[in-house]
CSV table of C-alpha atoms in Angstrom, one decimal:
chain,number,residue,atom,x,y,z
A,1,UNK,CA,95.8,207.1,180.1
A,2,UNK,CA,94.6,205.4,176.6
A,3,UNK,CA,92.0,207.0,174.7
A,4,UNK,CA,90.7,205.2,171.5
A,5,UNK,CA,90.4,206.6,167.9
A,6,UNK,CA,88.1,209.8,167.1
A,7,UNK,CA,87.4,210.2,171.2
A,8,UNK,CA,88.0,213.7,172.2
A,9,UNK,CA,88.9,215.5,175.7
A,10,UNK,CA,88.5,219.4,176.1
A,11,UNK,CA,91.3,220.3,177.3
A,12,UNK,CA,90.1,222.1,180.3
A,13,UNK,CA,89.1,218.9,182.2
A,14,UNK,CA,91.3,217.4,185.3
A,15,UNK,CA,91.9,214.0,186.3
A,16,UNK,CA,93.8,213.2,189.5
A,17,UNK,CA,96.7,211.4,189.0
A,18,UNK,CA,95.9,208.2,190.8
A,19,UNK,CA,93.5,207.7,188.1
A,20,UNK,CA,93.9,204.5,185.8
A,21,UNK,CA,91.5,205.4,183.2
A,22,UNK,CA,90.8,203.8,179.1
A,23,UNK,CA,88.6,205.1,177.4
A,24,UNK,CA,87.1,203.5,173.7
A,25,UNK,CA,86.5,205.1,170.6
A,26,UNK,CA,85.0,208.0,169.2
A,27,UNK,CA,83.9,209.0,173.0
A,28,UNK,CA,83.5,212.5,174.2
A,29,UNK,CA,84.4,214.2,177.8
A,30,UNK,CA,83.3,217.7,178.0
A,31,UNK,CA,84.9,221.0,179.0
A,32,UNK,CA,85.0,221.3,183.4
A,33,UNK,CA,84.9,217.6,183.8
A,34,UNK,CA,86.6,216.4,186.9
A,35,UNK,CA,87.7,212.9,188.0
A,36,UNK,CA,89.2,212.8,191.2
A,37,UNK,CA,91.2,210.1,193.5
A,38,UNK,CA,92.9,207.5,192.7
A,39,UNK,CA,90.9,203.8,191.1
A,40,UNK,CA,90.6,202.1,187.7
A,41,UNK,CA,88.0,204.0,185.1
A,42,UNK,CA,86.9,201.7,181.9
A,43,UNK,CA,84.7,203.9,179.4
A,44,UNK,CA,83.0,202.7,176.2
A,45,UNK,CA,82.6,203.4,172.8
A,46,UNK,CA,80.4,206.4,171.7
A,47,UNK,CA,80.0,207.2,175.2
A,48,UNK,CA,79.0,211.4,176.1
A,49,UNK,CA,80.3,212.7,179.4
A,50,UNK,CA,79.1,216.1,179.7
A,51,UNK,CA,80.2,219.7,180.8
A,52,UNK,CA,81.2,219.7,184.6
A,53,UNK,CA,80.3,216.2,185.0
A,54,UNK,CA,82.0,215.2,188.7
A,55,UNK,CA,83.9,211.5,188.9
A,56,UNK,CA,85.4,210.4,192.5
A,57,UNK,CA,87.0,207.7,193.2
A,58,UNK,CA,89.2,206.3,196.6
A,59,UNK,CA,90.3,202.9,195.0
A,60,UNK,CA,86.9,202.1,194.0
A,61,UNK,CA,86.2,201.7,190.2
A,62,UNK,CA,83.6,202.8,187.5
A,63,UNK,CA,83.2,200.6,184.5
A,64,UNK,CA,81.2,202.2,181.2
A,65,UNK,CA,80.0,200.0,178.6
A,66,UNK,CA,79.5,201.4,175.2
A,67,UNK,CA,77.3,203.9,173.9
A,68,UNK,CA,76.2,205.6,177.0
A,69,UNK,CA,75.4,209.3,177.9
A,70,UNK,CA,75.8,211.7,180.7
A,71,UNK,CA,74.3,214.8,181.3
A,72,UNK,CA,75.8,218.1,182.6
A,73,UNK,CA,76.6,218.7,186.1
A,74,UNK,CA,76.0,214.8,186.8
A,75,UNK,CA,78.1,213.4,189.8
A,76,UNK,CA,79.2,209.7,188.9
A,77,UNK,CA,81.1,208.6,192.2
A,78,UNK,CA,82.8,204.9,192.2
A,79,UNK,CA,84.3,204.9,195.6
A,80,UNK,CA,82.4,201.3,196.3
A,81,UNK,CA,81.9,199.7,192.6
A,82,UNK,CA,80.1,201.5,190.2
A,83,UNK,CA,79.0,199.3,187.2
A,84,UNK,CA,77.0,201.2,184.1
A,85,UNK,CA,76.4,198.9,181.1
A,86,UNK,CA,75.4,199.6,177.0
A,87,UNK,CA,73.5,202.2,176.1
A,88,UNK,CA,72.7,204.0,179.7
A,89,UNK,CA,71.5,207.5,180.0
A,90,UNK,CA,72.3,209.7,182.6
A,91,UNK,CA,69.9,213.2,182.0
A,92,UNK,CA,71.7,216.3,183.5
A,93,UNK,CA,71.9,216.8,186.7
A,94,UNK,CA,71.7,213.8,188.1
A,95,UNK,CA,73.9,212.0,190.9
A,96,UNK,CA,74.9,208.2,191.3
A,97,UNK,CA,76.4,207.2,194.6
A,98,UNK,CA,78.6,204.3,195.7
A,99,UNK,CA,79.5,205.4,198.9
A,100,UNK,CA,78.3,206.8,202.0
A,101,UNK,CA,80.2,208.7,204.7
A,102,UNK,CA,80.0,211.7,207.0
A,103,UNK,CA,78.7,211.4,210.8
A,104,UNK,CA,81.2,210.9,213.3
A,105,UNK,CA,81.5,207.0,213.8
A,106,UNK,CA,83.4,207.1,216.9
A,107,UNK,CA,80.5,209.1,218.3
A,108,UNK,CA,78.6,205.8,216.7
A,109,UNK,CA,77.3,207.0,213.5
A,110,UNK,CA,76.4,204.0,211.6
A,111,UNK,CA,75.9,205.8,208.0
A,112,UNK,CA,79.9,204.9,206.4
A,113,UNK,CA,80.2,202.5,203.9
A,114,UNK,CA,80.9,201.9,200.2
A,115,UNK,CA,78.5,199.4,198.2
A,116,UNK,CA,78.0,198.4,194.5
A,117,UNK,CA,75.8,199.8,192.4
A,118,UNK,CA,74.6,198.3,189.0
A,119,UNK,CA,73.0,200.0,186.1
A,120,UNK,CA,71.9,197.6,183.6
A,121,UNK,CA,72.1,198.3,179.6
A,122,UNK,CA,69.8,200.4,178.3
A,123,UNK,CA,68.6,202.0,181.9
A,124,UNK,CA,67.9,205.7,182.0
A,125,UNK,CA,67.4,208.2,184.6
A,126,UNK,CA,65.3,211.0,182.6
A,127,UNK,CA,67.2,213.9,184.6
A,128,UNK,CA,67.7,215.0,188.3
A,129,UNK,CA,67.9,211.9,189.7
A,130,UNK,CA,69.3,210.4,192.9
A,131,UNK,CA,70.7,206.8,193.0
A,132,UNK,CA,71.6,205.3,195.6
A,133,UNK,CA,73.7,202.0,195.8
A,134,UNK,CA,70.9,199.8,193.9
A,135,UNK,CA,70.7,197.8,191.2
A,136,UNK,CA,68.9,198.9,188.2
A,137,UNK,CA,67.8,196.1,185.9
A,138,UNK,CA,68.2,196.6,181.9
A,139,UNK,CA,65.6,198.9,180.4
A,140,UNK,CA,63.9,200.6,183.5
A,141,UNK,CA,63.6,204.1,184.2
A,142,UNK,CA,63.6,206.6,186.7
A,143,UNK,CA,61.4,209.7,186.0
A,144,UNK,CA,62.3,213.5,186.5
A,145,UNK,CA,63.4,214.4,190.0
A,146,UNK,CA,63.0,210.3,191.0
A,147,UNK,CA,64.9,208.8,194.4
A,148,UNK,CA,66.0,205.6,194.0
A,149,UNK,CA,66.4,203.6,197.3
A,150,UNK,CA,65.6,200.6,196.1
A,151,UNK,CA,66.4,198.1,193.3
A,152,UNK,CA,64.5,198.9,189.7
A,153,UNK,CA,62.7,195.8,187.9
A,154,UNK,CA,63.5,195.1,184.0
A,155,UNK,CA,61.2,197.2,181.6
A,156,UNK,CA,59.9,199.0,184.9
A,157,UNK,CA,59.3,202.6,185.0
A,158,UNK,CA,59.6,204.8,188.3
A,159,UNK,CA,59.0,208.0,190.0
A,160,UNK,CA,58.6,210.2,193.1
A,161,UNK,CA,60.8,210.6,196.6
A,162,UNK,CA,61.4,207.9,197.3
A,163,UNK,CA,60.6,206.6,193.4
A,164,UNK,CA,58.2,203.8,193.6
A,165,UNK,CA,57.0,201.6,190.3
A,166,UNK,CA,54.2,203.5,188.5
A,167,UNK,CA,54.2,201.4,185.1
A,168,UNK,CA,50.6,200.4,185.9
A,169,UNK,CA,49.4,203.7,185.2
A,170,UNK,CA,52.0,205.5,182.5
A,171,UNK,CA,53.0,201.6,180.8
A,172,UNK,CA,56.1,199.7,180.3
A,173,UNK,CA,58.7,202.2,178.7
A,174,UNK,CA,59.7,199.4,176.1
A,175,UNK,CA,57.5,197.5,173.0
A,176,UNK,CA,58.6,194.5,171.6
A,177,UNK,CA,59.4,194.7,168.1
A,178,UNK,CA,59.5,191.6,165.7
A,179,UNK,CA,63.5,191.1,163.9
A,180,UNK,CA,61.7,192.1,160.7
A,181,UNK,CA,60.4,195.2,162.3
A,182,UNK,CA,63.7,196.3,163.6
A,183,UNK,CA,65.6,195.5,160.4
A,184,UNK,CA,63.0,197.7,158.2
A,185,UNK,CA,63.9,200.5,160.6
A,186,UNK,CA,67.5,200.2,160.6
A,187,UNK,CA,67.4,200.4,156.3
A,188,UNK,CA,65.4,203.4,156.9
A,189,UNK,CA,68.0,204.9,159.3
A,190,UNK,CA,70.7,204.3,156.8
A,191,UNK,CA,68.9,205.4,154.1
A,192,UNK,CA,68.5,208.5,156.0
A,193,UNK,CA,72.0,209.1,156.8
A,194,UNK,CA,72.4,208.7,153.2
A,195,UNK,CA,70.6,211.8,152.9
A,196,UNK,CA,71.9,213.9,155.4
A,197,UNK,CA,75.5,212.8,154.2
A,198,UNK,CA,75.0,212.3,150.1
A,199,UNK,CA,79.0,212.8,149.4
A,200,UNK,CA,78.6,209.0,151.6
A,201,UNK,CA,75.7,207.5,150.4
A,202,UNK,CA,76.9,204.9,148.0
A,203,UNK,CA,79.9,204.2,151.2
A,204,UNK,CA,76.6,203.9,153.4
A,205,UNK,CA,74.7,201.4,151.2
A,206,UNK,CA,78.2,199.3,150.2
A,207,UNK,CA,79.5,198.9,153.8
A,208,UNK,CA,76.8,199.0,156.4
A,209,UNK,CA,74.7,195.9,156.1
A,210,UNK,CA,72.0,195.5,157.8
A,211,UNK,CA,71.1,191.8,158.6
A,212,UNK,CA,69.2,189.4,161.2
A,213,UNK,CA,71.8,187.3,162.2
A,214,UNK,CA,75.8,187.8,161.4
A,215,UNK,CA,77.0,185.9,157.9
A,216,UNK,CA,79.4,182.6,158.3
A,217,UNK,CA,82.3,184.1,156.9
A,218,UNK,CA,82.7,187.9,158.6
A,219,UNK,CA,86.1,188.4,156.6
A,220,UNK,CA,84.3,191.2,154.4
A,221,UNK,CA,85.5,194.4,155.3
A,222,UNK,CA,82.0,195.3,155.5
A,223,UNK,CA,80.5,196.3,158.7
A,224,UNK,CA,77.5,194.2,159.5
A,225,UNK,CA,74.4,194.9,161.7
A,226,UNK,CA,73.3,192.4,163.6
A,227,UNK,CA,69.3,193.5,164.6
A,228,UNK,CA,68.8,190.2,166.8
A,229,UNK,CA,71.6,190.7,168.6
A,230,UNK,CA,72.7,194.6,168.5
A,231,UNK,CA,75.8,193.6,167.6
A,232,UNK,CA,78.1,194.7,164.9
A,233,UNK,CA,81.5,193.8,163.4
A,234,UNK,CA,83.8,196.5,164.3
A,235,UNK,CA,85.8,197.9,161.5
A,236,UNK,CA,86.7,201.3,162.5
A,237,UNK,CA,85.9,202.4,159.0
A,238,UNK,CA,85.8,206.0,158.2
A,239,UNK,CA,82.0,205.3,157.3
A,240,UNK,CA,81.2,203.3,160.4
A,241,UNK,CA,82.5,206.2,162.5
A,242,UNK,CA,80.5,208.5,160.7
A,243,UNK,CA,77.0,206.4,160.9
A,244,UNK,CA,77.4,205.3,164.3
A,245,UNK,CA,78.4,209.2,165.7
A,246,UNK,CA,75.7,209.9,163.9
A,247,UNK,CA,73.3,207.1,165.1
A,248,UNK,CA,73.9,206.9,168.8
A,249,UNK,CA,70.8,208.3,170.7
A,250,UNK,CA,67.0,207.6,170.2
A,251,UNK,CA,67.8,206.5,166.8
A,252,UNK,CA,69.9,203.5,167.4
A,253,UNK,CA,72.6,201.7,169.7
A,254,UNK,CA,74.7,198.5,168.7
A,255,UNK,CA,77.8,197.0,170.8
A,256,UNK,CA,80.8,195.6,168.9
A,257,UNK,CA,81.3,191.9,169.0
């Protein structure tokens, strides 16, 4: 097992001891979570794995980009190949499947198999949702309660059983913003932090630069934002820590380079 700086495990969850698993920094696995079986588990930075979140595994893997977010009592199972990228959420409750298997196949049952399934960055299954082995394209979501049989379009949203695209009549779930736009916003985030943390603020304004498009020379030990690219340079600064902890959810997601 390697966990990354700042990440924290309650000490009440159980992992099986077939289980390869890394996970980044400044991550968080909550108190009842189980991961079971044996298979390779790769999680993120700023990732949030909930109380009595389920993880199986039977040689399969589950790979976890950065900054994603799972809610209590989901079931995340990677016995086929379960890919989740940046800045997923998971709302509570819900279950991902990789894998089906339970009528008797020598009686001919033709329901056993594992498969992949994909979840882009930035997809997000608002809560009680059922996936199965599809692939979810980058920004679309699955509404309340949704059943996803079959593969979700980029910027898309969906609903019902089984969850079929109702964006014509709700709208796409995502704007486009100009670079300038974004950037304005991202000041105003720190600035904000600023606040909330004033022993930090003049750390905040010194360190964290906001910018459209990374500088030439990125030996600064400053951590700059990239807006165009939702990148960042990864310092591991006691102030980056802070501000991202602080920043992951609605109010902002970036990916190291």
């Amino acid at each position: 097992m390697k966990i990354g700086l700042r990440s924290h495990l309650d000490d009440s969850i159980k992992i099986s001891s077939g289980v390869d698993i890394e996970i980044g920094d400044c991550s968080y696995v909550g108190p009842g979570v189980r991961i079971s079986g044996s298979g390779r588990i790769r999680i993120g930075d700023y990732c949030k794995i909930h109380t009595r979140c389920f993880m199986n595994l039977d040689g399969g893997s589950i790979e976890i980009g950065h900054n994603s977010w799972f809610g209590e009592r989901s079931v995340i199972d990677g016995r086929g190949t379960l890919s989740i990228g940046n800045n997923v959420g998971v709302g509570i409750a819900s279950q991902l499947y990789s894998h089906i298997a339970h009528g008797d196949t020598i009686e001919g049952c033709n329901l056993y198999g594992n498969k992949s399934l994909v979840l882009e960055d930035d997809v997000w299954l608002v809560g009680q949702c059922f996936m199965s082995p599809v692939h979810a394209r980058k920004k679309s979501v699955a509404m309340l309660g949704s059943v996803i049989i079959k593969d979700m379009d980029e910027n898309r949203i969906y609903s019902g059983n089984p969850a079929v695209d109702v964006t014509q009549k709700i709208g796409h779930p995502w704007v486009q913003r100009t670079n300038q736009e974004k950037l304005e916003i991202l000041r105003d985030r720190i600035r904000a932090f600023s606040e909330i943390y004033p022993q930090r603020a003049s750390d905040a304004f010194e360190f964290l630069v906001p910018c459209d498009g990374l500088p030439g020379d990125l030996r600064s030990e400053k951590t700059y934002i990239d807006i165009s690219t939702r990148k960042y340079t990864k310092r591991l600064s006691d102030i980056e820590m802070t501000f991202f902890s602080w920043l992951t959810s609605y109010k902002g997601r970036f990916t190291p380079l």
